[in-house]
Short mmCIF file of C-alpha atoms in Angstrom, two decimals:
data_model
loop_
_atom_site.label_atom_id
_atom_site.label_comp_id
_atom_site.label_asym_id
_atom_site.label_seq_id
_atom_site.Cartn_x
_atom_site.Cartn_y
_atom_site.Cartn_z
CA MET Y 5 1.95 -19.98 -69.35
CA SER Y 6 1.45 -23.36 -67.63
CA LYS Y 7 1.49 -26.46 -69.80
CA LEU Y 8 1.00 -29.02 -67.02
CA ASN Y 9 -0.54 -29.20 -63.57
CA LYS Y 10 0.78 -31.67 -61.02
CA LYS Y 11 -1.41 -32.70 -58.13
CA LEU Y 12 0.50 -32.74 -54.84
CA THR Y 13 -1.09 -34.48 -51.79
CA ILE Y 14 0.22 -33.97 -48.24
CA GLY Y 15 -1.91 -35.53 -45.53
CA LYS Y 16 -5.52 -34.79 -46.46
CA THR Y 17 -4.65 -31.69 -48.46
CA THR Y 18 -4.36 -31.81 -52.27
CA VAL Y 19 -3.28 -28.83 -54.33
CA ASP Y 20 -2.54 -28.21 -58.00
CA VAL Y 21 1.00 -26.99 -58.59
CA PRO Y 22 1.35 -25.79 -62.22
CA VAL Y 23 4.56 -26.48 -64.17
CA THR Y 24 5.42 -23.26 -65.97
CA LEU Y 25 7.66 -22.61 -68.94
CA VAL Y 26 10.34 -21.29 -66.60
CA ASP Y 27 10.17 -24.55 -64.63
CA GLU Y 28 10.75 -26.57 -67.79
CA LEU Y 29 13.71 -24.39 -68.81
CA VAL Y 30 15.32 -24.69 -65.36
CA ASN Y 31 14.73 -28.44 -65.32
CA TYR Y 32 16.31 -28.81 -68.77
CA PHE Y 33 19.56 -27.03 -67.84
CA ASN Y 34 19.73 -27.90 -64.06
CA PRO Y 35 17.35 -30.64 -62.83
CA GLN Y 36 18.51 -30.22 -59.22
CA ALA Y 37 17.76 -26.51 -59.19
CA GLY Y 38 14.42 -27.25 -60.85
CA ALA Y 39 13.48 -29.71 -58.10
CA SER Y 40 14.32 -27.15 -55.40
CA ARG Y 41 12.29 -24.51 -57.24
CA TYR Y 42 9.29 -26.80 -57.52
CA LYS Y 43 9.54 -27.76 -53.82
CA ALA Y 44 9.53 -24.09 -52.79
CA ARG Y 45 6.51 -23.33 -55.01
CA ALA Y 46 4.68 -26.37 -53.57
CA ALA Y 47 5.31 -25.09 -50.03
CA MET Y 48 3.88 -21.72 -51.01
CA ALA Y 49 0.81 -23.38 -52.49
CA LEU Y 50 0.19 -25.34 -49.31
CA GLY Y 51 0.59 -22.25 -47.12
CA GLY Y 52 -2.17 -20.07 -45.69
CA GLY Y 53 -2.67 -16.33 -45.82
CA TYR Y 54 -0.41 -15.34 -42.88
CA THR Y 55 3.17 -14.37 -43.58
CA ALA Y 56 3.94 -15.09 -39.90
CA ALA Y 57 3.48 -18.78 -40.66
CA ASP Y 58 5.52 -18.79 -43.88
CA LYS Y 59 8.68 -20.81 -43.08
CA THR Y 60 10.33 -19.66 -46.30
CA ARG Y 61 10.71 -16.13 -44.93
CA ARG Y 62 14.03 -15.45 -43.23
CA ALA Y 63 12.41 -13.90 -40.13
CA ASN Y 64 10.48 -17.11 -39.49
CA GLN Y 65 13.43 -19.47 -39.83
CA LYS Y 66 15.33 -18.56 -36.67
CA GLY Y 67 14.64 -20.61 -33.57
CA SER Y 68 12.27 -23.49 -32.96
CA ARG Y 69 8.63 -23.04 -32.06
CA ARG Y 70 6.02 -25.61 -31.30
CA GLU Y 71 2.68 -25.57 -29.63
CA MET Y 72 2.65 -26.86 -26.03
CA ASP Y 73 0.08 -27.25 -23.33
CA ALA Y 74 0.29 -25.06 -20.20
CA ASP Y 75 2.24 -27.49 -18.03
CA GLY Y 76 4.52 -28.49 -20.89
CA ALA Y 77 5.52 -24.86 -21.41
CA ILE Y 78 5.90 -24.01 -17.69
CA LEU Y 79 6.98 -26.93 -15.51
CA PRO Y 80 10.33 -27.83 -17.16
CA ASP Y 81 11.59 -24.24 -16.70
CA LEU Y 82 9.82 -23.37 -13.47
CA GLN Y 83 12.67 -23.98 -11.03
CA THR Y 84 15.10 -21.98 -13.15
CA LEU Y 85 12.63 -19.12 -13.46
CA ARG Y 86 12.12 -19.05 -9.70
CA GLU Y 87 15.85 -19.02 -9.02
CA GLU Y 88 16.42 -16.20 -11.51
CA SER Y 89 13.52 -14.19 -10.11
CA GLN Y 90 14.71 -14.59 -6.51
CA GLU Y 91 18.28 -13.58 -7.44
CA MET Y 92 17.08 -10.49 -9.25
CA TYR Y 93 14.79 -9.46 -6.39
CA ARG Y 94 17.78 -9.67 -4.08
CA ASN Y 95 20.27 -7.84 -6.29
CA SER Y 96 18.57 -5.89 -9.14
CA PRO Y 97 17.26 -2.40 -8.31
CA ILE Y 98 14.87 -2.55 -11.25
CA ALA Y 99 13.38 -5.93 -10.29
CA THR Y 100 13.21 -5.00 -6.58
CA GLY Y 101 11.51 -1.70 -7.39
CA ALA Y 102 8.93 -3.29 -9.72
CA ILE Y 103 7.87 -5.91 -7.16
CA ASN Y 104 7.88 -3.51 -4.22
CA THR Y 105 5.79 -1.01 -6.21
CA ASN Y 106 3.18 -3.73 -6.75
CA ILE Y 107 3.08 -4.56 -3.03
CA THR Y 108 2.87 -0.92 -1.96
CA LYS Y 109 0.08 0.01 -4.39
CA VAL Y 110 -1.96 -3.22 -4.35
CA VAL Y 111 -1.69 -4.18 -0.66
CA GLY Y 112 -0.27 -1.15 1.09
CA THR Y 113 -1.22 -1.22 4.77
CA GLY Y 114 -3.53 -4.14 4.12
CA LEU Y 115 -6.93 -4.69 2.48
CA LYS Y 116 -9.70 -4.11 5.02
CA VAL Y 117 -13.14 -5.71 5.07
CA LYS Y 118 -16.50 -4.00 5.38
CA PRO Y 119 -19.28 -6.60 5.82
CA GLN Y 120 -22.27 -5.94 3.57
CA ILE Y 121 -24.94 -8.64 4.05
CA ASP Y 122 -27.86 -9.07 1.68
CA ARG Y 123 -30.64 -7.55 3.76
CA ASP Y 124 -33.40 -8.51 1.35
CA VAL Y 125 -32.56 -12.23 1.40
CA LEU Y 126 -32.11 -12.26 5.17
CA ARG Y 127 -35.18 -10.02 5.76
CA LEU Y 128 -33.44 -7.80 8.29
CA SER Y 129 -34.18 -4.20 9.13
CA PRO Y 130 -31.44 -1.63 8.48
CA GLU Y 131 -30.75 -1.40 12.20
CA GLN Y 132 -30.45 -5.17 12.59
CA ALA Y 133 -28.22 -5.45 9.54
CA ASP Y 134 -25.91 -2.64 10.72
CA LEU Y 135 -25.60 -4.25 14.13
CA TRP Y 136 -24.70 -7.68 12.70
CA GLU Y 137 -22.17 -6.19 10.27
CA LYS Y 138 -20.38 -4.35 13.05
CA GLN Y 139 -20.27 -7.47 15.18
CA ALA Y 140 -18.99 -9.55 12.27
CA GLU Y 141 -16.21 -7.03 11.64
CA ARG Y 142 -15.21 -7.13 15.31
CA GLU Y 143 -14.98 -10.93 15.27
CA TYR Y 144 -12.98 -10.90 12.06
CA LEU Y 145 -10.45 -8.41 13.47
CA LEU Y 146 -10.28 -10.37 16.73
CA ALA Y 147 -9.27 -13.46 14.78
CA THR Y 148 -6.95 -11.95 12.16
CA GLU Y 149 -5.32 -8.79 13.49
CA THR Y 150 -3.01 -10.66 15.84
CA ILE Y 151 0.20 -12.62 15.38
CA GLU Y 152 -1.72 -15.68 16.61
CA PHE Y 153 -3.41 -15.83 13.21
CA ASP Y 154 0.00 -16.64 11.71
CA LEU Y 155 1.02 -20.25 12.31
CA GLU Y 156 4.58 -18.97 12.79
CA ARG Y 157 3.35 -16.27 15.24
CA GLN Y 158 5.00 -13.35 13.48
CA LEU Y 159 2.53 -11.32 11.36
CA PRO Y 160 -1.13 -10.31 11.60
CA PHE Y 161 -3.18 -10.86 8.44
CA SER Y 162 -2.82 -7.23 7.25
CA LEU Y 163 0.93 -7.74 7.02
CA GLN Y 164 0.70 -11.34 5.82
CA GLN Y 165 -1.11 -10.03 2.73
CA GLY Y 166 2.06 -8.22 1.64
CA LEU Y 167 4.26 -11.25 2.22
CA ILE Y 168 1.84 -13.51 0.34
CA PHE Y 169 1.68 -11.17 -2.63
CA LEU Y 170 5.46 -10.81 -2.63
CA LYS Y 171 5.99 -14.56 -2.85
CA VAL Y 172 3.39 -14.92 -5.61
CA LEU Y 173 5.17 -12.25 -7.67
CA GLU Y 174 8.64 -13.56 -6.90
CA ASP Y 175 8.05 -17.33 -7.16
CA GLY Y 176 4.96 -17.50 -9.33
CA ASP Y 177 2.67 -19.14 -6.76
CA LEU Y 178 2.17 -19.89 -3.09
CA LEU Y 179 0.09 -22.29 -0.97
CA VAL Y 180 -1.89 -20.90 1.95
CA ASN Y 181 -2.98 -23.75 4.18
CA LEU Y 182 -6.00 -22.91 6.37
CA ALA Y 183 -4.74 -24.90 9.34
CA ARG Y 184 -6.70 -25.38 12.56
CA VAL Y 185 -4.65 -25.01 15.74
CA SER Y 186 -5.84 -24.25 19.26
CA ARG Y 187 -3.82 -21.68 21.20
CA PRO Y 188 -4.30 -20.17 24.66
CA GLY Y 189 -5.93 -16.76 24.56
CA SER Y 190 -7.20 -17.12 20.99
CA PRO Y 191 -10.90 -18.03 20.54
CA TYR Y 192 -10.33 -19.05 16.91
CA LYS Y 193 -8.55 -22.14 15.60
CA THR Y 194 -8.15 -20.97 11.99
CA LYS Y 195 -4.52 -20.13 11.25
CA LEU Y 196 -2.62 -19.35 8.05
CA ASN Y 197 0.27 -21.61 7.14
CA LEU Y 198 2.30 -20.22 4.19
CA ILE Y 199 4.06 -22.82 2.03
CA GLU Y 200 6.63 -21.68 -0.51
CA ALA Y 201 6.36 -22.85 -4.10
CA ALA Y 202 9.61 -24.87 -4.05
CA ARG Y 203 8.16 -27.22 -1.42
CA VAL Y 204 5.24 -28.21 -3.65
CA CYS Y 205 6.54 -31.12 -5.76
CA ASN Y 206 5.59 -34.65 -6.70
CA ALA Y 207 5.98 -37.20 -3.90
CA ASP Y 208 9.33 -39.03 -4.08
CA PHE Y 209 10.16 -36.78 -7.09
CA ALA Y 210 7.93 -38.87 -9.31
CA ALA Y 211 7.54 -37.91 -12.97
CA ASP Y 212 4.54 -35.82 -13.99
CA SER Y 213 1.45 -37.69 -15.16
CA ASP Y 214 -2.08 -36.87 -16.33
CA THR Y 215 -3.29 -36.54 -12.73
CA LEU Y 216 -0.15 -35.30 -10.93
CA ALA Y 217 1.90 -32.39 -12.22
CA GLY Y 218 4.20 -30.05 -10.30
CA GLY Y 219 2.99 -31.38 -6.95
CA VAL Y 220 -0.66 -30.72 -7.80
CA GLU Y 221 -2.88 -33.80 -7.87
CA LYS Y 222 -5.95 -33.34 -10.07
CA ASP Y 223 -9.29 -35.04 -10.61
CA GLU Y 224 -9.01 -37.36 -13.60
CA ASN Y 225 -12.31 -36.22 -15.12
CA THR Y 226 -12.56 -32.49 -14.34
CA GLY Y 227 -8.91 -31.46 -13.89
CA ALA Y 228 -9.78 -29.69 -10.61
CA PRO Y 229 -7.11 -29.84 -7.84
CA VAL Y 230 -7.75 -32.61 -5.35
CA ARG Y 231 -4.68 -32.37 -3.11
CA TYR Y 232 -1.23 -30.81 -2.93
CA HIS Y 233 1.99 -32.75 -2.28
CA VAL Y 234 4.30 -30.81 0.06
CA VAL Y 235 7.79 -31.94 1.06
CA ASN Y 236 8.77 -31.40 4.71
CA CYS Y 237 11.98 -29.50 3.89
CA HIS Y 238 12.74 -26.65 1.50
CA PRO Y 239 14.91 -27.83 -1.45
CA GLY Y 240 17.14 -24.80 -0.93
CA SER Y 241 18.13 -25.71 2.60
CA ARG Y 242 21.39 -27.50 3.40
CA ARG Y 243 19.71 -30.34 5.21
CA PHE Y 244 17.50 -31.15 2.20
CA TRP Y 245 20.22 -33.03 0.34
CA ARG Y 246 22.08 -34.06 3.47
CA ASN Y 247 19.10 -35.97 4.86
CA ARG Y 248 17.29 -37.10 1.73
CA LYS Y 249 16.38 -40.42 3.34
CA GLN Y 250 14.39 -38.50 6.00
CA LEU Y 251 12.32 -36.56 3.47
CA SER Y 252 8.57 -37.04 3.62
CA TRP Y 253 5.59 -35.64 1.76
CA GLN Y 254 2.34 -34.40 3.27
CA LYS Y 255 -0.76 -34.54 1.13
CA LEU Y 256 -2.98 -31.53 1.80
CA GLU Y 257 -6.62 -31.87 0.75
CA ALA Y 258 -7.69 -29.00 -1.47
CA PHE Y 259 -11.37 -28.98 -0.40
CA GLY Y 260 -13.34 -30.31 2.54
CA ARG Y 261 -15.04 -33.62 1.77
CA ASN Y 262 -18.28 -32.72 3.50
CA THR Y 263 -18.45 -28.97 3.13
CA GLY Y 264 -16.70 -28.48 -0.22
CA ARG Y 265 -15.08 -25.32 1.14
CA PRO Y 266 -11.42 -24.65 0.32
CA LEU Y 267 -8.87 -25.94 2.82
CA VAL Y 268 -5.82 -24.82 0.84
CA LEU Y 269 -5.60 -21.64 -1.24
CA HIS Y 270 -3.32 -21.99 -4.26
CA LEU Y 271 -2.50 -18.44 -5.31
CA PHE Y 272 -1.18 -17.82 -8.79
CA ASP Y 273 -2.12 -15.71 -11.81
CA LYS Y 274 -3.70 -18.25 -14.14
CA LYS Y 275 -3.07 -17.55 -17.83
CA ARG Y 276 -4.14 -20.78 -19.57
CA PRO Y 277 -6.68 -23.59 -19.09
CA GLY Y 278 -5.10 -26.64 -17.52
CA GLN Y 279 -2.32 -24.63 -15.88
CA SER Y 280 -1.09 -26.30 -12.66
CA ARG Y 281 1.53 -23.82 -11.42
CA GLY Y 282 2.18 -20.10 -11.65
CA VAL Y 283 5.00 -18.24 -13.40
CA PRO Y 284 7.12 -15.52 -11.67
CA TYR Y 285 6.09 -11.96 -12.44
CA LEU Y 286 9.55 -11.10 -13.82
CA ALA Y 287 9.77 -14.13 -16.15
CA PRO Y 288 9.25 -12.18 -19.44
CA VAL Y 289 11.98 -9.65 -18.60
CA VAL Y 290 14.60 -11.81 -16.82
CA GLU Y 291 17.10 -11.71 -19.68
CA MET Y 292 16.62 -8.02 -20.37
CA ILE Y 293 17.11 -7.01 -16.71
CA LYS Y 294 20.22 -9.21 -16.42
CA GLN Y 295 21.74 -7.62 -19.51
CA LEU Y 296 20.97 -4.15 -18.21
CA GLY Y 297 22.72 -5.06 -14.99
CA ARG Y 298 25.84 -6.16 -16.84
CA TYR Y 299 25.79 -3.01 -18.99
CA THR Y 300 25.39 -0.80 -15.90
CA ASP Y 301 28.34 -2.51 -14.15
CA ALA Y 302 30.51 -2.03 -17.24
CA GLU Y 303 29.61 1.66 -17.49
CA ILE Y 304 30.33 2.23 -13.81
CA MET Y 305 33.71 0.54 -14.09
CA ALA Y 306 34.54 2.57 -17.20
CA ALA Y 307 33.59 5.76 -15.39
CA VAL Y 308 35.80 4.79 -12.43
CA VAL Y 309 38.74 4.11 -14.74
CA SER Y 310 38.12 7.43 -16.53
CA GLY Y 311 38.24 9.20 -13.18
CA MET Y 312 41.66 7.83 -12.35
CA LEU Y 313 44.57 10.22 -13.00
CA THR Y 314 47.90 8.37 -13.20
CA VAL Y 315 51.22 9.99 -14.12
CA PHE Y 316 53.91 7.79 -15.68
CA VAL Y 317 57.55 8.95 -15.15
CA THR Y 318 60.40 7.43 -17.18
CA SER Y 319 63.76 7.27 -15.32
CA GLU Y 320 66.98 5.26 -15.32
CA SER Y 321 66.02 3.27 -12.25
CA GLY Y 322 62.37 2.91 -13.18
CA GLU Y 323 61.32 4.03 -9.69
CA ALA Y 324 59.02 6.95 -9.09
CA LYS Y 325 60.26 9.58 -6.61
CA PHE Y 326 56.77 10.48 -5.42
CA GLY Y 327 55.90 7.24 -3.61
CA PRO Y 328 53.59 4.37 -4.49
CA ALA Y 329 49.99 4.80 -5.60
CA ALA Y 330 47.23 4.78 -3.01
CA ASN Y 331 45.21 1.55 -3.18
CA SER Y 332 43.29 -0.89 -0.98
CA GLU Y 333 46.55 -2.31 0.45
CA ASN Y 334 48.16 1.07 0.96
CA PRO Y 335 45.36 3.71 1.16
CA ASP Y 336 47.70 6.52 2.30
CA GLY Y 337 50.40 5.93 -0.36
CA ASP Y 338 53.03 5.25 2.34
CA PRO Y 339 56.44 4.75 0.61
CA SER Y 340 57.56 2.36 3.39
CA ALA Y 341 54.54 0.09 3.03
CA GLN Y 342 55.08 -3.43 1.70
CA VAL Y 343 52.90 -3.73 -1.37
CA ASP Y 344 52.83 -5.95 -4.43
CA THR Y 345 54.87 -4.25 -7.19
CA THR Y 346 54.65 -7.07 -9.72
CA ALA Y 347 51.67 -5.43 -11.44
CA LEU Y 348 50.71 -1.87 -12.24
CA GLU Y 349 47.23 -0.52 -11.57
CA LEU Y 350 45.56 2.82 -11.82
CA GLY Y 351 45.32 4.86 -8.64
CA TYR Y 352 43.81 8.13 -7.41
CA GLY Y 353 46.33 10.73 -8.50
CA SER Y 354 49.15 8.15 -8.44
CA VAL Y 355 52.60 8.37 -10.01
CA VAL Y 356 54.16 5.24 -11.57
CA GLY Y 357 57.78 4.93 -12.68
CA LEU Y 358 58.82 3.27 -15.96
CA MET Y 359 62.17 1.94 -17.20
CA PRO Y 360 63.81 3.81 -20.11
CA ASP Y 361 62.74 1.22 -22.65
CA GLU Y 362 59.17 1.00 -21.36
CA LYS Y 363 56.26 2.96 -22.79
CA ILE Y 364 52.67 3.48 -21.78
CA GLU Y 365 49.68 3.68 -24.11
CA THR Y 366 46.96 5.95 -22.81
CA VAL Y 367 43.32 4.89 -23.11
CA ASN Y 368 40.42 7.31 -23.20
CA PRO Y 369 37.27 5.40 -22.19
CA GLY Y 370 35.11 8.41 -23.05
CA ARG Y 371 33.10 8.37 -19.86
CA PRO Y 372 30.63 9.38 -18.67
CA ASN Y 373 28.84 8.01 -21.70
CA PRO Y 374 26.19 10.54 -22.90
CA ALA Y 375 24.20 7.73 -24.56
CA PHE Y 376 23.93 5.68 -21.36
CA ASP Y 377 20.85 7.34 -19.89
CA PRO Y 378 18.75 7.50 -23.11
CA PHE Y 379 19.51 3.85 -23.82
CA MET Y 380 18.60 2.79 -20.28
CA MET Y 381 15.36 4.75 -20.46
CA ALA Y 382 14.40 3.14 -23.77
CA VAL Y 383 14.95 -0.37 -22.40
CA LEU Y 384 13.13 0.44 -19.16
CA ARG Y 385 10.11 1.52 -21.17
CA GLN Y 386 9.95 -1.94 -22.75
CA ILE Y 387 10.31 -3.57 -19.32
CA GLY Y 388 7.49 -1.38 -18.02
CA VAL Y 389 5.22 -2.47 -20.87
CA ALA Y 390 5.79 -6.15 -20.02
CA LEU Y 391 5.20 -5.59 -16.29
CA GLU Y 392 2.20 -3.26 -16.85
CA LEU Y 393 3.95 -0.46 -15.00
CA PRO Y 394 4.18 2.95 -16.74
CA PHE Y 395 7.73 4.11 -17.23
CA GLU Y 396 7.29 7.04 -14.82
CA LEU Y 397 6.14 4.75 -12.04
CA LEU Y 398 8.76 2.07 -12.74
CA VAL Y 399 11.64 4.51 -12.30
CA LYS Y 400 9.81 6.88 -9.89
CA HIS Y 401 10.64 9.83 -12.14
CA PHE Y 402 7.83 12.26 -13.00
CA THR Y 403 9.20 15.01 -15.25
CA ALA Y 404 6.43 15.33 -17.82
CA SER Y 405 3.34 17.52 -17.56
CA TYR Y 406 0.59 17.12 -15.02
CA SER Y 407 -1.65 15.55 -17.66
CA ALA Y 408 1.01 13.01 -18.66
CA ALA Y 409 1.72 12.10 -15.04
CA ARG Y 410 -2.01 11.73 -14.31
CA ALA Y 411 -2.46 9.52 -17.39
CA ALA Y 412 0.38 7.30 -16.23
CA MET Y 413 -1.16 6.96 -12.77
CA ILE Y 414 -4.61 6.16 -14.22
CA GLU Y 415 -3.10 3.47 -16.42
CA ALA Y 416 -1.14 2.03 -13.50
CA TRP Y 417 -4.17 1.95 -11.24
CA ALA Y 418 -6.17 0.01 -13.80
CA TYR Y 419 -3.57 -2.70 -13.38
CA PHE Y 420 -3.31 -2.32 -9.61
CA ASN Y 421 -7.12 -2.57 -9.23
CA ARG Y 422 -7.15 -5.77 -11.28
CA ARG Y 423 -4.43 -7.22 -9.06
CA ARG Y 424 -6.27 -6.04 -5.95
CA HIS Y 425 -9.46 -7.73 -7.13
CA TRP Y 426 -7.46 -10.94 -7.74
CA LEU Y 427 -6.00 -10.83 -4.23
CA ILE Y 428 -9.40 -10.12 -2.64
CA THR Y 429 -11.16 -12.91 -4.55
CA LEU Y 430 -8.55 -15.64 -4.06
CA LEU Y 431 -7.20 -14.76 -0.59
CA CYS Y 432 -9.04 -12.17 1.50
CA GLN Y 433 -12.62 -13.28 0.89
CA PRO Y 434 -11.94 -17.01 1.49
CA VAL Y 435 -10.11 -16.13 4.75
CA TYR Y 436 -13.04 -13.94 5.84
CA GLU Y 437 -15.47 -16.74 5.07
CA ALA Y 438 -13.42 -19.27 7.03
CA VAL Y 439 -13.30 -16.98 10.08
CA ILE Y 440 -17.00 -16.07 10.01
CA SER Y 441 -17.98 -19.70 9.46
CA GLU Y 442 -16.01 -20.63 12.57
CA ALA Y 443 -17.58 -17.74 14.49
CA VAL Y 444 -21.11 -18.92 13.58
CA ALA Y 445 -20.27 -22.56 14.35
CA ALA Y 446 -18.87 -21.54 17.74
CA GLY Y 447 -21.94 -19.45 18.57
CA ARG Y 448 -20.08 -16.14 18.61
CA LEU Y 449 -22.29 -14.89 15.77
CA SER Y 450 -25.98 -15.66 15.21
CA ALA Y 451 -26.74 -16.39 11.55
CA PRO Y 452 -29.95 -18.48 11.08
CA GLY Y 453 -29.81 -20.78 8.06
CA PHE Y 454 -26.05 -20.27 7.60
CA PHE Y 455 -25.18 -23.95 7.22
CA SER Y 456 -28.44 -25.20 5.73
CA ASP Y 457 -28.97 -22.99 2.69
CA PRO Y 458 -26.11 -21.91 0.36
CA LEU Y 459 -28.00 -18.81 -0.70
CA VAL Y 460 -28.51 -17.72 2.92
CA ARG Y 461 -24.88 -18.43 3.68
CA LYS Y 462 -23.78 -16.27 0.76
CA ALA Y 463 -26.09 -13.49 1.99
CA TRP Y 464 -24.46 -13.54 5.42
CA LEU Y 465 -20.93 -13.46 3.89
CA GLY Y 466 -21.36 -10.41 1.63
CA THR Y 467 -18.51 -7.94 1.87
CA SER Y 468 -16.74 -5.03 0.26
CA TRP Y 469 -13.00 -4.53 0.64
CA VAL Y 470 -11.14 -1.28 1.01
CA GLY Y 471 -7.45 -0.67 0.25
CA ASP Y 472 -5.20 2.36 0.46
CA ALA Y 473 -6.34 5.26 -1.71
CA GLN Y 474 -4.66 6.04 -5.00
CA GLY Y 475 -3.40 9.47 -3.96
CA GLN Y 476 -3.91 12.66 -5.96
CA LEU Y 477 -1.49 14.79 -7.97
CA ASP Y 478 -3.75 17.82 -7.42
CA GLU Y 479 -6.03 17.47 -4.39
CA LEU Y 480 -8.08 20.58 -5.18
CA LYS Y 481 -8.99 19.23 -8.60
CA ALA Y 482 -9.83 15.85 -7.12
CA ILE Y 483 -12.07 17.39 -4.44
CA ASN Y 484 -13.91 19.60 -6.94
CA ALA Y 485 -14.48 16.65 -9.26
CA ALA Y 486 -15.71 14.47 -6.38
CA ALA Y 487 -18.15 17.15 -5.21
CA ARG Y 488 -19.47 17.55 -8.74
CA ARG Y 489 -20.01 13.77 -9.17
CA VAL Y 490 -21.93 13.59 -5.89
CA GLU Y 491 -24.01 16.65 -6.86
CA LEU Y 492 -24.95 15.00 -10.18
CA THR Y 493 -25.79 11.73 -8.30
CA VAL Y 494 -23.38 9.75 -10.50
CA SER Y 495 -21.45 8.83 -7.40
CA THR Y 496 -21.96 8.62 -3.63
CA LEU Y 497 -20.17 10.04 -0.63
CA ASP Y 498 -19.01 6.56 0.26
CA GLU Y 499 -17.52 5.91 -3.18
CA GLU Y 500 -15.71 9.25 -3.21
CA SER Y 501 -14.44 8.76 0.33
CA ARG Y 502 -12.92 5.40 -0.62
CA LYS Y 503 -11.24 6.91 -3.72
CA LEU Y 504 -9.79 9.89 -1.86
CA THR Y 505 -8.85 8.41 1.53
CA GLY Y 506 -9.37 4.66 1.25
CA THR Y 507 -11.89 4.49 4.11
CA PRO Y 508 -15.72 4.24 4.09
CA TRP Y 509 -17.67 7.44 4.61
CA GLU Y 510 -19.81 5.92 7.36
CA ASN Y 511 -16.73 5.27 9.50
CA LYS Y 512 -15.98 8.99 9.55
CA LEU Y 513 -19.47 10.27 10.20
CA PRO Y 514 -19.50 9.82 14.03
CA GLN Y 515 -16.18 11.65 14.37
CA VAL Y 516 -17.32 14.41 11.99
CA LEU Y 517 -20.50 14.99 13.99
CA LYS Y 518 -18.54 14.99 17.22
CA GLU Y 519 -16.07 17.55 15.93
CA ARG Y 520 -18.74 19.85 14.52
CA ALA Y 521 -20.76 19.75 17.73
CA ALA Y 522 -17.66 20.70 19.72
CA LEU Y 523 -16.89 23.59 17.36
CA ARG Y 524 -20.44 24.92 17.56
CA LYS Y 525 -20.35 24.69 21.31
CA ALA Y 526 -17.14 26.69 21.33
CA GLY Y 527 -18.71 29.33 19.13
CA ILE Y 528 -16.47 28.61 16.15
CA LYS Y 529 -18.11 29.06 12.77
CA ILE Y 530 -17.92 26.02 10.48
CA SER Y 531 -17.19 26.93 6.87
CA THR Y 532 -19.28 25.15 4.29
CA TYR Y 533 -17.94 23.75 1.03
CA GLU Y 534 -19.34 26.71 -0.94
CA GLU Y 535 -17.49 29.13 1.32
CA LEU Y 536 -14.23 27.22 1.04
CA VAL Y 537 -14.22 26.94 -2.76
CA ASP Y 538 -14.39 29.99 -5.00
CA PRO Y 539 -17.34 29.46 -7.38
CA ALA Y 540 -15.31 31.19 -10.09
CA ASP Y 541 -12.48 28.69 -9.69
CA ASP Y 542 -12.43 26.34 -12.65
CA GLY Y 543 -10.28 23.83 -10.82
CA GLY Y 544 -7.13 24.85 -12.65
CA SER Y 545 -3.73 24.02 -11.23
CA ASP Y 546 -0.27 25.52 -11.27
CA LEU Y 547 0.98 21.98 -11.85
CA GLU Y 548 -0.31 22.05 -15.40
CA THR Y 549 2.69 22.57 -17.68
CA ALA Y 550 3.20 22.42 -21.36
#
């Protein structure tokens, strides 16, 4: 029972810490232990209700943690993270596969535009709107689907999308400068200039400040990017440090002063308010992938050693009568070859002689290790969780049931669709708007009110984007489900066409009508959907397994 309460004040917080009978006994026999006991009880009294914040618990005492702002947590480690990510993409199968899977599923053969203007705002008839949309698509393809659209004259925009997404995943971010360059044979000046993340840094390597961090200069009041500082040479090149006196920085304006439209697209996956730079996709799993690589190398070496069969023969001379072991210096085991005999090494079916007083200790590495594959699979599952890639897709190994495989693909495509939306919003749509704006300004497209009213301009620039289709594990099931959704009017032919083939339904209609007319003319009967599909078929599949 408490006889005395002591009031303890820390900062603005005051708590009552009772002195119990046990406290008095401990203080009487050991004052030092009593003080430590009281200090611990005071800390508990000042604590909240979360055990995760209780520093007296052993699990919460390891390591140091402190709250940091976005740039404080990212910028000091950003160069190291980029270097690690680049090295792993070059040399780690897991890292390479994860990034390439993202590019294949999100970008594929390129995201394609389908103009969809707001006909009500523009007061156009369906025929007029269709005609303008087709012309806008032609102008867009004329400008972008050529190597002239690339400032380096190497890739059309459909292939640049994959490269851009790759560098965002690998480095964390990328600058896309919407440069304007005139070239013979190209009616459009808009070009894409890709700038790697390492080239974006503070001018003259100045320290970060409130308005300049990681090469991004921000507005003092709003924090919005104003301009980007880009060095004229990549820090990873040899001439960067050799010619440091010749280095110069270009300041790229983020937005047009008069139009307010973006001049530079800074692509990164923003996770926190105030974040200036992006983080590589592999950052959370760098250490785990590196350790897996070391473990794999060790297991492979152990398996190689286990596969070696070496016979040791003890004789008076210490020389084997069967010739030297085959190795890299003497692959055929030629007895007359001049090889280094100062050290013994295992060979493929080799025989090694020993002196009478020499002995050999055999080692059984126990390989192949039966626990290797289960352990690797368990770690890869954790890596897949961090990267939002289901285990089956990460390792390209589908051995479960049809239902499990389909669930994995559905989960993966939820992530891929989010990434695709991100890429469309931050890259594809701004590029389309830049091209169409130039086409209208040059008189190649007629769009009344385009530059005078923001609402009208937005109406002219409406689009939908189409990417490669997801693909189906069971096409018959997918077709039956699509037909049923259209029949119930919960979906449209266009929506189902995009899901199944990745192309709009309207684009196929002229060819479908042409083919059916030719078949009728040839007297060939065209089977309808009802004739092709057995009404008694419930859509089951042989792929379904227990």
